PDB file of C-alpha atoms and ligand atoms in Angstrom:
ATOM      1  CA  MET S   1     -31.627  47.308 -42.481  1.00 85.00           C
ATOM      2  CA  ASP S   2     -30.331  48.679 -39.177  1.00 91.00           C
ATOM      3  CA  SER S   3     -32.200  47.048 -36.357  1.00 94.00           C
ATOM      4  CA  PRO S   4     -32.175  48.290 -32.704  1.00 95.00           C
ATOM      5  CA  ARG S   5     -30.647  44.961 -31.907  1.00 95.00           C
ATOM      6  CA  GLN S   6     -27.869  45.630 -34.406  1.00 96.00           C
ATOM      7  CA  GLN S   7     -27.469  49.137 -33.198  1.00 96.00           C
ATOM      8  CA  GLY S   8     -27.052  47.813 -29.498  1.00 97.00           C
ATOM      9  CA  LEU S   9     -24.503  44.996 -30.677  1.00 97.00           C
ATOM     10  CA  ARG S  10     -22.471  48.014 -32.311  1.00 98.00           C
ATOM     11  CA  ARG S  11     -22.638  50.228 -28.902  1.00 98.00           C
ATOM     12  CA  LYS S  12     -21.126  47.209 -27.049  1.00 98.00           C
ATOM     13  CA  LEU S  13     -18.404  46.810 -29.671  1.00 98.00           C
ATOM     14  CA  VAL S  14     -17.749  50.468 -29.262  1.00 98.00           C
ATOM     15  CA  GLN S  15     -17.523  50.151 -25.610  1.00 98.00           C
ATOM     16  CA  GLN S  16     -15.082  47.281 -26.268  1.00 98.00           C
ATOM     17  CA  LEU S  17     -12.854  49.473 -28.447  1.00 98.00           C
ATOM     18  CA  GLN S  18     -12.710  52.168 -25.832  1.00 98.00           C
ATOM     19  CA  ARG S  19     -11.629  49.642 -23.388  1.00 98.00           C
ATOM     20  CA  LYS S  20      -8.710  48.421 -25.425  1.00 97.00           C
ATOM     21  CA  GLY S  21      -7.668  52.039 -25.643  1.00 98.00           C
ATOM     22  CA  ILE S  22      -9.306  54.104 -28.444  1.00 98.00           C
ATOM     23  CA  ARG S  23      -9.996  57.401 -27.145  1.00 97.00           C
ATOM     24  CA  ASP S  24     -10.867  59.685 -30.096  1.00 98.00           C
ATOM     25  CA  GLN S  25     -14.316  60.499 -29.462  1.00 98.00           C
ATOM     26  CA  ALA S  26     -15.076  61.473 -33.356  1.00 98.00           C
ATOM     27  CA  VAL S  27     -13.599  57.967 -34.378  1.00 98.00           C
ATOM     28  CA  LEU S  28     -15.631  56.324 -31.725  1.00 98.00           C
ATOM     29  CA  GLU S  29     -18.804  57.997 -32.912  1.00 98.00           C
ATOM     30  CA  ALA S  30     -18.046  57.198 -36.600  1.00 98.00           C
ATOM     31  CA  LEU S  31     -17.782  53.761 -35.505  1.00 98.00           C
ATOM     32  CA  GLN S  32     -21.212  53.734 -33.920  1.00 98.00           C
ATOM     33  CA  ARG S  33     -22.723  55.267 -37.138  1.00 97.00           C
ATOM     34  CA  VAL S  34     -21.711  52.854 -39.809  1.00 98.00           C
ATOM     35  CA  PRO S  35     -23.562  49.509 -39.879  1.00 98.00           C
ATOM     36  CA  ARG S  36     -20.812  47.172 -40.340  1.00 98.00           C
ATOM     37  CA  HIS S  37     -23.044  44.139 -40.512  1.00 98.00           C
ATOM     38  CA  LEU S  38     -23.959  45.772 -44.238  1.00 97.00           C
ATOM     39  CA  PHE S  39     -20.336  45.446 -45.319  1.00 98.00           C
ATOM     40  CA  VAL S  40     -19.546  41.603 -44.347  1.00 97.00           C
ATOM     41  CA  GLU S  41     -20.964  38.730 -46.393  1.00 96.00           C
ATOM     42  CA  PRO S  42     -24.440  37.304 -45.386  1.00 95.00           C
ATOM     43  CA  THR S  43     -22.918  34.271 -43.724  1.00 96.00           C
ATOM     44  CA  PHE S  44     -21.151  36.299 -41.384  1.00 97.00           C
ATOM     45  CA  VAL S  45     -23.797  38.750 -40.378  1.00 96.00           C
ATOM     46  CA  GLU S  46     -24.176  37.558 -37.090  1.00 96.00           C
ATOM     47  CA  LEU S  47     -20.134  38.256 -36.250  1.00 98.00           C
ATOM     48  CA  ALA S  48     -20.318  41.521 -37.681  1.00 98.00           C
ATOM     49  CA  TYR S  49     -20.180  43.035 -34.289  1.00 98.00           C
ATOM     50  CA  GLU S  50     -17.603  40.943 -33.117  1.00 98.00           C
ATOM     51  CA  ASP S  51     -14.134  42.332 -32.758  1.00 98.00           C
ATOM     52  CA  ARG S  52     -12.608  40.141 -35.738  1.00 97.00           C
ATOM     53  CA  ALA S  53     -11.624  40.444 -39.310  1.00 97.00           C
ATOM     54  CA  LEU S  54     -13.975  38.550 -41.568  1.00 97.00           C
ATOM     55  CA  PRO S  55     -13.558  37.009 -45.135  1.00 97.00           C
ATOM     56  CA  ILE S  56     -14.981  39.080 -47.778  1.00 97.00           C
ATOM     57  CA  ALA S  57     -14.914  38.220 -51.770  1.00 95.00           C
ATOM     58  CA  CYS S  58     -11.761  37.523 -53.522  1.00 95.00           C
ATOM     59  CA  ASP S  59      -9.885  35.870 -50.469  1.00 94.00           C
ATOM     60  CA  GLN S  60      -9.493  39.301 -48.790  1.00 96.00           C
ATOM     61  CA  THR S  61     -10.754  40.410 -45.488  1.00 96.00           C
ATOM     62  CA  ILE S  62     -12.724  43.327 -43.799  1.00 97.00           C
ATOM     63  CA  SER S  63     -10.308  44.475 -41.049  1.00 97.00           C
ATOM     64  CA  GLN S  64     -10.842  43.930 -37.345  1.00 97.00           C
ATOM     65  CA  PRO S  65     -12.865  46.862 -35.946  1.00 98.00           C
ATOM     66  CA  TYR S  66     -10.071  47.371 -33.395  1.00 98.00           C
ATOM     67  CA  THR S  67      -7.585  47.798 -36.296  1.00 98.00           C
ATOM     68  CA  VAL S  68     -10.024  50.173 -38.372  1.00 98.00           C
ATOM     69  CA  ALA S  69     -10.345  52.364 -35.019  1.00 98.00           C
ATOM     70  CA  TYR S  70      -6.420  52.468 -34.326  1.00 98.00           C
ATOM     71  CA  GLN S  71      -5.389  53.126 -37.877  1.00 98.00           C
ATOM     72  CA  THR S  72      -8.214  55.882 -38.094  1.00 98.00           C
ATOM     73  CA  GLU S  73      -7.260  57.505 -34.663  1.00 98.00           C
ATOM     74  CA  LEU S  74      -3.434  57.540 -35.808  1.00 98.00           C
ATOM     75  CA  LEU S  75      -4.357  59.243 -39.275  1.00 98.00           C
ATOM     76  CA  GLN S  76      -6.033  62.093 -37.372  1.00 98.00           C
ATOM     77  CA  VAL S  77      -8.766  62.953 -39.859  1.00 98.00           C
ATOM     78  CA  GLY S  78     -10.791  65.930 -39.878  1.00 95.00           C
ATOM     79  CA  PRO S  79     -13.636  67.530 -41.936  1.00 97.00           C
ATOM     80  CA  GLY S  80     -12.627  68.622 -45.470  1.00 96.00           C
ATOM     81  CA  LEU S  81      -9.146  66.967 -45.385  1.00 98.00           C
ATOM     82  CA  LYS S  82      -8.520  64.873 -48.664  1.00 98.00           C
ATOM     83  CA  VAL S  83      -7.874  61.270 -47.834  1.00 99.00           C
ATOM     84  CA  LEU S  84      -6.583  58.549 -49.825  1.00 99.00           C
ATOM     85  CA  GLU S  85      -7.166  54.951 -48.971  1.00 98.00           C
ATOM     86  CA  ILE S  86      -5.233  52.053 -50.341  1.00 98.00           C
ATOM     87  CA  GLY S  87      -7.452  48.540 -50.410  1.00 98.00           C
ATOM     88  CA  THR S  88     -11.100  49.769 -50.454  1.00 98.00           C
ATOM     89  CA  GLY S  89     -12.125  45.974 -49.912  1.00 98.00           C
ATOM     90  CA  SER S  90     -15.478  45.941 -48.365  1.00 98.00           C
ATOM     91  CA  GLY S  91     -15.668  49.622 -48.171  1.00 98.00           C
ATOM     92  CA  TYR S  92     -16.181  49.746 -44.487  1.00 98.00           C
ATOM     93  CA  GLN S  93     -13.302  51.599 -43.873  1.00 98.00           C
ATOM     94  CA  CYS S  94     -14.112  54.105 -46.576  1.00 98.00           C
ATOM     95  CA  ALA S  95     -17.274  54.806 -45.003  1.00 98.00           C
ATOM     96  CA  ILE S  96     -15.821  55.334 -41.395  1.00 98.00           C
ATOM     97  CA  LEU S  97     -13.473  57.974 -43.188  1.00 98.00           C
ATOM     98  CA  CYS S  98     -16.614  59.529 -45.054  1.00 98.00           C
ATOM     99  CA  GLU S  99     -18.458  59.732 -41.493  1.00 98.00           C
ATOM    100  CA  LEU S 100     -15.479  61.803 -40.193  1.00 98.00           C
ATOM    101  CA  GLY S 101     -16.155  64.372 -43.056  1.00 98.00           C
ATOM    102  CA  ALA S 102     -13.137  63.804 -45.135  1.00 98.00           C
ATOM    103  CA  GLU S 103     -13.011  63.975 -49.133  1.00 98.00           C
ATOM    104  CA  VAL S 104     -12.170  60.452 -49.565  1.00 98.00           C
ATOM    105  CA  TYR S 105     -10.392  58.822 -52.757  1.00 99.00           C
ATOM    106  CA  SER S 106     -10.067  55.112 -52.515  1.00 98.00           C
ATOM    107  CA  VAL S 107      -8.197  52.591 -54.734  1.00 98.00           C
ATOM    108  CA  GLU S 108      -8.822  48.955 -55.088  1.00 98.00           C
ATOM    109  CA  LEU S 109      -7.075  46.363 -57.017  1.00 98.00           C
ATOM    110  CA  GLU S 110      -9.994  43.500 -57.266  1.00 97.00           C
ATOM    111  CA  ARG S 111     -12.517  44.465 -59.726  1.00 97.00           C
ATOM    112  CA  THR S 112     -15.283  42.570 -57.898  1.00 97.00           C
ATOM    113  CA  LEU S 113     -14.534  44.299 -54.718  1.00 98.00           C
ATOM    114  CA  TYR S 114     -14.393  47.772 -56.268  1.00 98.00           C
ATOM    115  CA  GLU S 115     -17.845  47.121 -57.724  1.00 98.00           C
ATOM    116  CA  GLN S 116     -19.461  45.865 -54.922  1.00 98.00           C
ATOM    117  CA  ALA S 117     -17.808  48.509 -52.730  1.00 98.00           C
ATOM    118  CA  ARG S 118     -19.085  51.388 -55.206  1.00 98.00           C
ATOM    119  CA  GLU S 119     -22.693  49.714 -54.853  1.00 98.00           C
ATOM    120  CA  LYS S 120     -22.667  49.494 -51.126  1.00 98.00           C
ATOM    121  CA  LEU S 121     -21.293  52.871 -50.348  1.00 98.00           C
ATOM    122  CA  THR S 122     -23.793  54.502 -52.912  1.00 98.00           C
ATOM    123  CA  GLN S 123     -26.716  52.874 -51.391  1.00 97.00           C
ATOM    124  CA  LEU S 124     -25.792  53.982 -47.884  1.00 98.00           C
ATOM    125  CA  GLY S 125     -25.294  57.673 -49.111  1.00 98.00           C
ATOM    126  CA  TYR S 126     -21.628  58.212 -49.136  1.00 98.00           C
ATOM    127  CA  ARG S 127     -19.835  59.893 -51.905  1.00 97.00           C
ATOM    128  CA  PRO S 128     -16.274  58.658 -52.066  1.00 98.00           C
ATOM    129  CA  PHE S 129     -14.364  59.073 -55.369  1.00 98.00           C
ATOM    130  CA  LEU S 130     -13.394  55.211 -55.913  1.00 98.00           C
ATOM    131  CA  ARG S 131     -10.924  53.552 -58.397  1.00 98.00           C
ATOM    132  CA  TRP S 132     -10.123  50.115 -59.776  1.00 98.00           C
ATOM    133  CA  GLY S 133      -6.254  49.959 -60.221  1.00 98.00           C
ATOM    134  CA  ASP S 134      -2.968  49.306 -58.459  1.00 98.00           C
ATOM    135  CA  GLY S 135      -2.981  51.521 -55.270  1.00 98.00           C
ATOM    136  CA  ARG S 136       0.994  51.137 -54.962  1.00 98.00           C
ATOM    137  CA  LEU S 137       0.734  54.172 -57.722  1.00 98.00           C
ATOM    138  CA  GLY S 138      -1.543  56.305 -55.519  1.00 98.00           C
ATOM    139  CA  TRP S 139      -3.679  58.389 -57.513  1.00 98.00           C
ATOM    140  CA  PRO S 140      -1.750  61.110 -59.091  1.00 98.00           C
ATOM    141  CA  THR S 141      -4.482  62.823 -60.933  1.00 98.00           C
ATOM    142  CA  TYR S 142      -5.868  64.115 -57.117  1.00 98.00           C
ATOM    143  CA  ALA S 143      -2.705  64.426 -55.452  1.00 98.00           C
ATOM    144  CA  PRO S 144      -1.493  65.829 -53.056  1.00 98.00           C
ATOM    145  CA  PHE S 145      -3.267  64.223 -50.148  1.00 98.00           C
ATOM    146  CA  ASP S 146      -3.643  65.470 -46.353  1.00 98.00           C
ATOM    147  CA  ARG S 147      -3.527  61.887 -45.388  1.00 98.00           C
ATOM    148  CA  ILE S 148      -2.876  58.481 -47.038  1.00 99.00           C
ATOM    149  CA  LEU S 149      -4.121  55.162 -45.327  1.00 98.00           C
ATOM    150  CA  VAL S 150      -2.785  51.742 -46.543  1.00 98.00           C
ATOM    151  CA  THR S 151      -5.024  48.960 -45.422  1.00 98.00           C
ATOM    152  CA  ALA S 152      -2.846  45.929 -46.728  1.00 97.00           C
ATOM    153  CA  GLY S 153       0.513  45.021 -45.544  1.00 97.00           C
ATOM    154  CA  THR S 154       3.478  45.790 -47.488  1.00 98.00           C
ATOM    155  CA  PRO S 155       7.126  45.121 -47.105  1.00 97.00           C
ATOM    156  CA  GLU S 156       8.027  49.022 -47.847  1.00 97.00           C
ATOM    157  CA  ILE S 157       5.788  52.039 -48.400  1.00 98.00           C
ATOM    158  CA  PRO S 158       5.458  52.706 -52.082  1.00 98.00           C
ATOM    159  CA  PRO S 159       7.332  55.654 -53.038  1.00 98.00           C
ATOM    160  CA  ALA S 160       4.819  57.127 -55.039  1.00 98.00           C
ATOM    161  CA  LEU S 161       2.606  57.374 -51.801  1.00 98.00           C
ATOM    162  CA  LEU S 162       5.238  59.219 -50.071  1.00 98.00           C
ATOM    163  CA  ASP S 163       5.356  61.596 -53.143  1.00 98.00           C
ATOM    164  CA  GLN S 164       1.625  62.262 -53.123  1.00 98.00           C
ATOM    165  CA  LEU S 165       1.599  63.048 -49.399  1.00 98.00           C
ATOM    166  CA  ALA S 166       0.951  67.123 -48.930  1.00 98.00           C
ATOM    167  CA  ASP S 167       3.324  68.982 -46.661  1.00 98.00           C
ATOM    168  CA  GLY S 168       2.198  68.462 -43.313  1.00 98.00           C
ATOM    169  CA  GLY S 169       0.331  65.434 -44.119  1.00 98.00           C
ATOM    170  CA  ARG S 170       0.368  62.044 -42.280  1.00 98.00           C
ATOM    171  CA  LEU S 171       0.623  58.443 -43.785  1.00 98.00           C
ATOM    172  CA  VAL S 172      -0.153  55.393 -42.019  1.00 98.00           C
ATOM    173  CA  ALA S 173       0.743  51.991 -43.165  1.00 98.00           C
ATOM    174  CA  PRO S 174       1.274  48.411 -41.906  1.00 98.00           C
ATOM    175  CA  VAL S 175       4.880  47.789 -42.873  1.00 98.00           C
ATOM    176  CA  GLY S 176       6.849  44.226 -42.535  1.00 97.00           C
ATOM    177  CA  LYS S 177       8.295  41.399 -44.645  1.00 93.00           C
ATOM    178  CA  GLY S 178       6.660  38.570 -42.627  1.00 88.00           C
ATOM    179  CA  PRO S 179       3.041  37.678 -41.755  1.00 90.00           C
ATOM    180  CA  ASN S 180       3.081  40.624 -39.189  1.00 96.00           C
ATOM    181  CA  GLN S 181       3.511  44.333 -39.739  1.00 98.00           C
ATOM    182  CA  THR S 182       4.426  47.285 -37.637  1.00 98.00           C
ATOM    183  CA  MET S 183       2.138  50.116 -37.869  1.00 98.00           C
ATOM    184  CA  VAL S 184       4.218  53.038 -39.261  1.00 98.00           C
ATOM    185  CA  VAL S 185       3.042  56.671 -39.301  1.00 98.00           C
ATOM    186  CA  ILE S 186       4.941  59.131 -41.677  1.00 98.00           C
ATOM    187  CA  THR S 187       4.695  62.996 -41.478  1.00 98.00           C
ATOM    188  CA  ARG S 188       5.764  65.139 -44.148  1.00 98.00           C
ATOM    189  CA  GLN S 189       7.557  68.333 -43.266  1.00 97.00           C
ATOM    190  CA  GLY S 190       8.774  70.073 -46.455  1.00 97.00           C
ATOM    191  CA  SER S 191      11.067  67.571 -48.052  1.00 96.00           C
ATOM    192  CA  GLN S 192      11.565  65.840 -44.520  1.00 98.00           C
ATOM    193  CA  LEU S 193       9.568  62.498 -43.698  1.00 98.00           C
ATOM    194  CA  LEU S 194       9.379  61.738 -39.986  1.00 98.00           C
ATOM    195  CA  ARG S 195       8.840  58.105 -39.223  1.00 98.00           C
ATOM    196  CA  GLU S 196       7.121  56.566 -36.046  1.00 98.00           C
ATOM    197  CA  GLU S 197       6.647  53.026 -35.315  1.00 98.00           C
ATOM    198  CA  LYS S 198       3.646  51.702 -33.461  1.00 97.00           C
ATOM    199  CA  GLY S 199       2.031  48.164 -32.557  1.00 94.00           C
ATOM    200  CA  LEU S 200       2.207  44.944 -34.631  1.00 96.00           C
ATOM    201  CA  PHE S 201      -0.814  44.092 -36.751  1.00 97.00           C
ATOM    202  CA  ARG S 202      -1.507  41.287 -39.389  1.00 95.00           C
ATOM    203  CA  PHE S 203      -3.043  42.420 -42.752  1.00 96.00           C
ATOM    204  CA  VAL S 204      -3.487  40.507 -45.901  1.00 95.00           C
ATOM    205  CA  PRO S 205      -0.832  41.636 -48.416  1.00 96.00           C
ATOM    206  CA  LEU S 206      -0.636  44.358 -50.817  1.00 97.00           C
ATOM    207  CA  ARG S 207      -0.141  42.847 -54.094  1.00 95.00           C
ATOM    208  CA  SER S 208       0.954  43.582 -57.585  1.00 92.00           C
ATOM    209  CA  PRO S 209      -1.828  43.294 -60.037  1.00 90.00           C
ATOM    210  CA  ASP S 210      -2.291  40.021 -61.894  1.00 79.00           C
ATOM    211  CA  PRO S 211      -0.814  40.317 -65.263  1.00 72.00           C
ATOM    212  CA  ARG S 212      -3.579  38.473 -67.112  1.00 64.00           C
ATOM    213  CA  GLN S 213      -5.917  41.344 -65.915  1.00 57.00           C
ATOM    214  CA  THR S 214      -5.781  44.588 -67.898  1.00 52.00           C
ATOM    215  CA  GLU S 215      -7.173  47.982 -66.750  1.00 50.00           C
TER     216      GLU S 215
HETATM  217  N1  SAH F 301     -10.221  48.727 -46.059  1.00 67.53           N
HETATM  218  C1  SAH F 301     -10.677  47.424 -46.206  1.00 67.53           C
HETATM  219  C2  SAH F 301      -9.634  46.361 -45.853  1.00 67.53           C
HETATM  220  C3  SAH F 301      -9.425  45.468 -47.154  1.00 67.53           C
HETATM  221  S1  SAH F 301      -8.152  44.342 -46.832  1.00 67.53           S
HETATM  222  C4  SAH F 301     -11.944  47.216 -45.548  1.00 67.53           C
HETATM  223  O1  SAH F 301     -12.430  48.191 -44.764  1.00 67.53           O
HETATM  224  O2  SAH F 301     -12.563  46.229 -45.752  1.00 67.53           O
HETATM  225  C5  SAH F 301      -6.903  44.971 -47.984  1.00 67.53           C
HETATM  226  C6  SAH F 301      -7.603  45.321 -49.373  1.00 67.53           C
HETATM  227  O3  SAH F 301      -6.545  45.566 -50.535  1.00 67.53           O
HETATM  228  C7  SAH F 301      -8.057  44.117 -50.372  1.00 67.53           C
HETATM  229  O4  SAH F 301      -9.274  44.421 -50.559  1.00 67.53           O
HETATM  230  C8  SAH F 301      -7.224  43.916 -51.355  1.00 67.53           C
HETATM  231  O5  SAH F 301      -7.791  43.249 -52.589  1.00 67.53           O
HETATM  232  C9  SAH F 301      -6.633  45.303 -51.542  1.00 67.53           C
HETATM  233  N2  SAH F 301      -5.457  45.431 -52.196  1.00 67.53           N
HETATM  234  C10 SAH F 301      -4.377  44.633 -52.168  1.00 67.53           C
HETATM  235  N3  SAH F 301      -3.282  45.103 -52.973  1.00 67.53           N
HETATM  236  C11 SAH F 301      -3.609  46.218 -53.291  1.00 67.53           C
HETATM  237  C12 SAH F 301      -3.152  47.142 -54.516  1.00 67.53           C
HETATM  238  N4  SAH F 301      -1.960  46.940 -54.884  1.00 67.53           N
HETATM  239  N5  SAH F 301      -3.905  48.102 -54.739  1.00 67.53           N
HETATM  240  C13 SAH F 301      -4.973  48.316 -54.368  1.00 67.53           C
HETATM  241  N6  SAH F 301      -5.595  47.467 -53.341  1.00 67.53           N
HETATM  242  C14 SAH F 301      -5.026  46.377 -53.055  1.00 67.53           C
END
């Protein structure tokens, strides 16, 4: 399932990410441990350890490894922190957060992806809390969260997510109206929200639920 060849390709990818500027050792080690080839479609297995986004079901993508590493580094995840991810997708980013020892909650809009990710993550022994629904509403039952990570591009940060961010917490989201988004980091200090802007990225959009589907 995870051959020495695949482990070797993964090591090369991790070295490449390091050269591109990822410094956090814990993040690099998590990337070394999670078998990304098991989260991509069988057709793309040979490309799993290239630093690129790949198509998954429902016209979505598994993010580029550099983007996953960059967002995770910005999030500053540590053991025991409650992390909410919006956009479970393939489940790969979710596995990385689990490897970092976080208590992970992840919401996905597409039922097929939610089900596939649940099966995959369970098979691999990860135990996140997963939910099928509109992540723009966060997950009020388990709020507040120490960290919130949005993995789809959005013109603005959904207010419910800011409401569910704990005091001292950090939120990372790609924000922008066009095809590109600026990576935004929000830190909550009491009722104050501090905003920092980082590099440009390109994500699939954070969407509204299809009105024909009901939960
Ligand atoms: N983190 C994922 C990347 C997935 S791409 C991974 O590691 O593979 C973004 C995901 O966000 C897609 O799966 C898409 O279906 C989902 N998404 C889009 N709008 C959403 C919404 N409103 N609520 C929850 N998920 C959403």
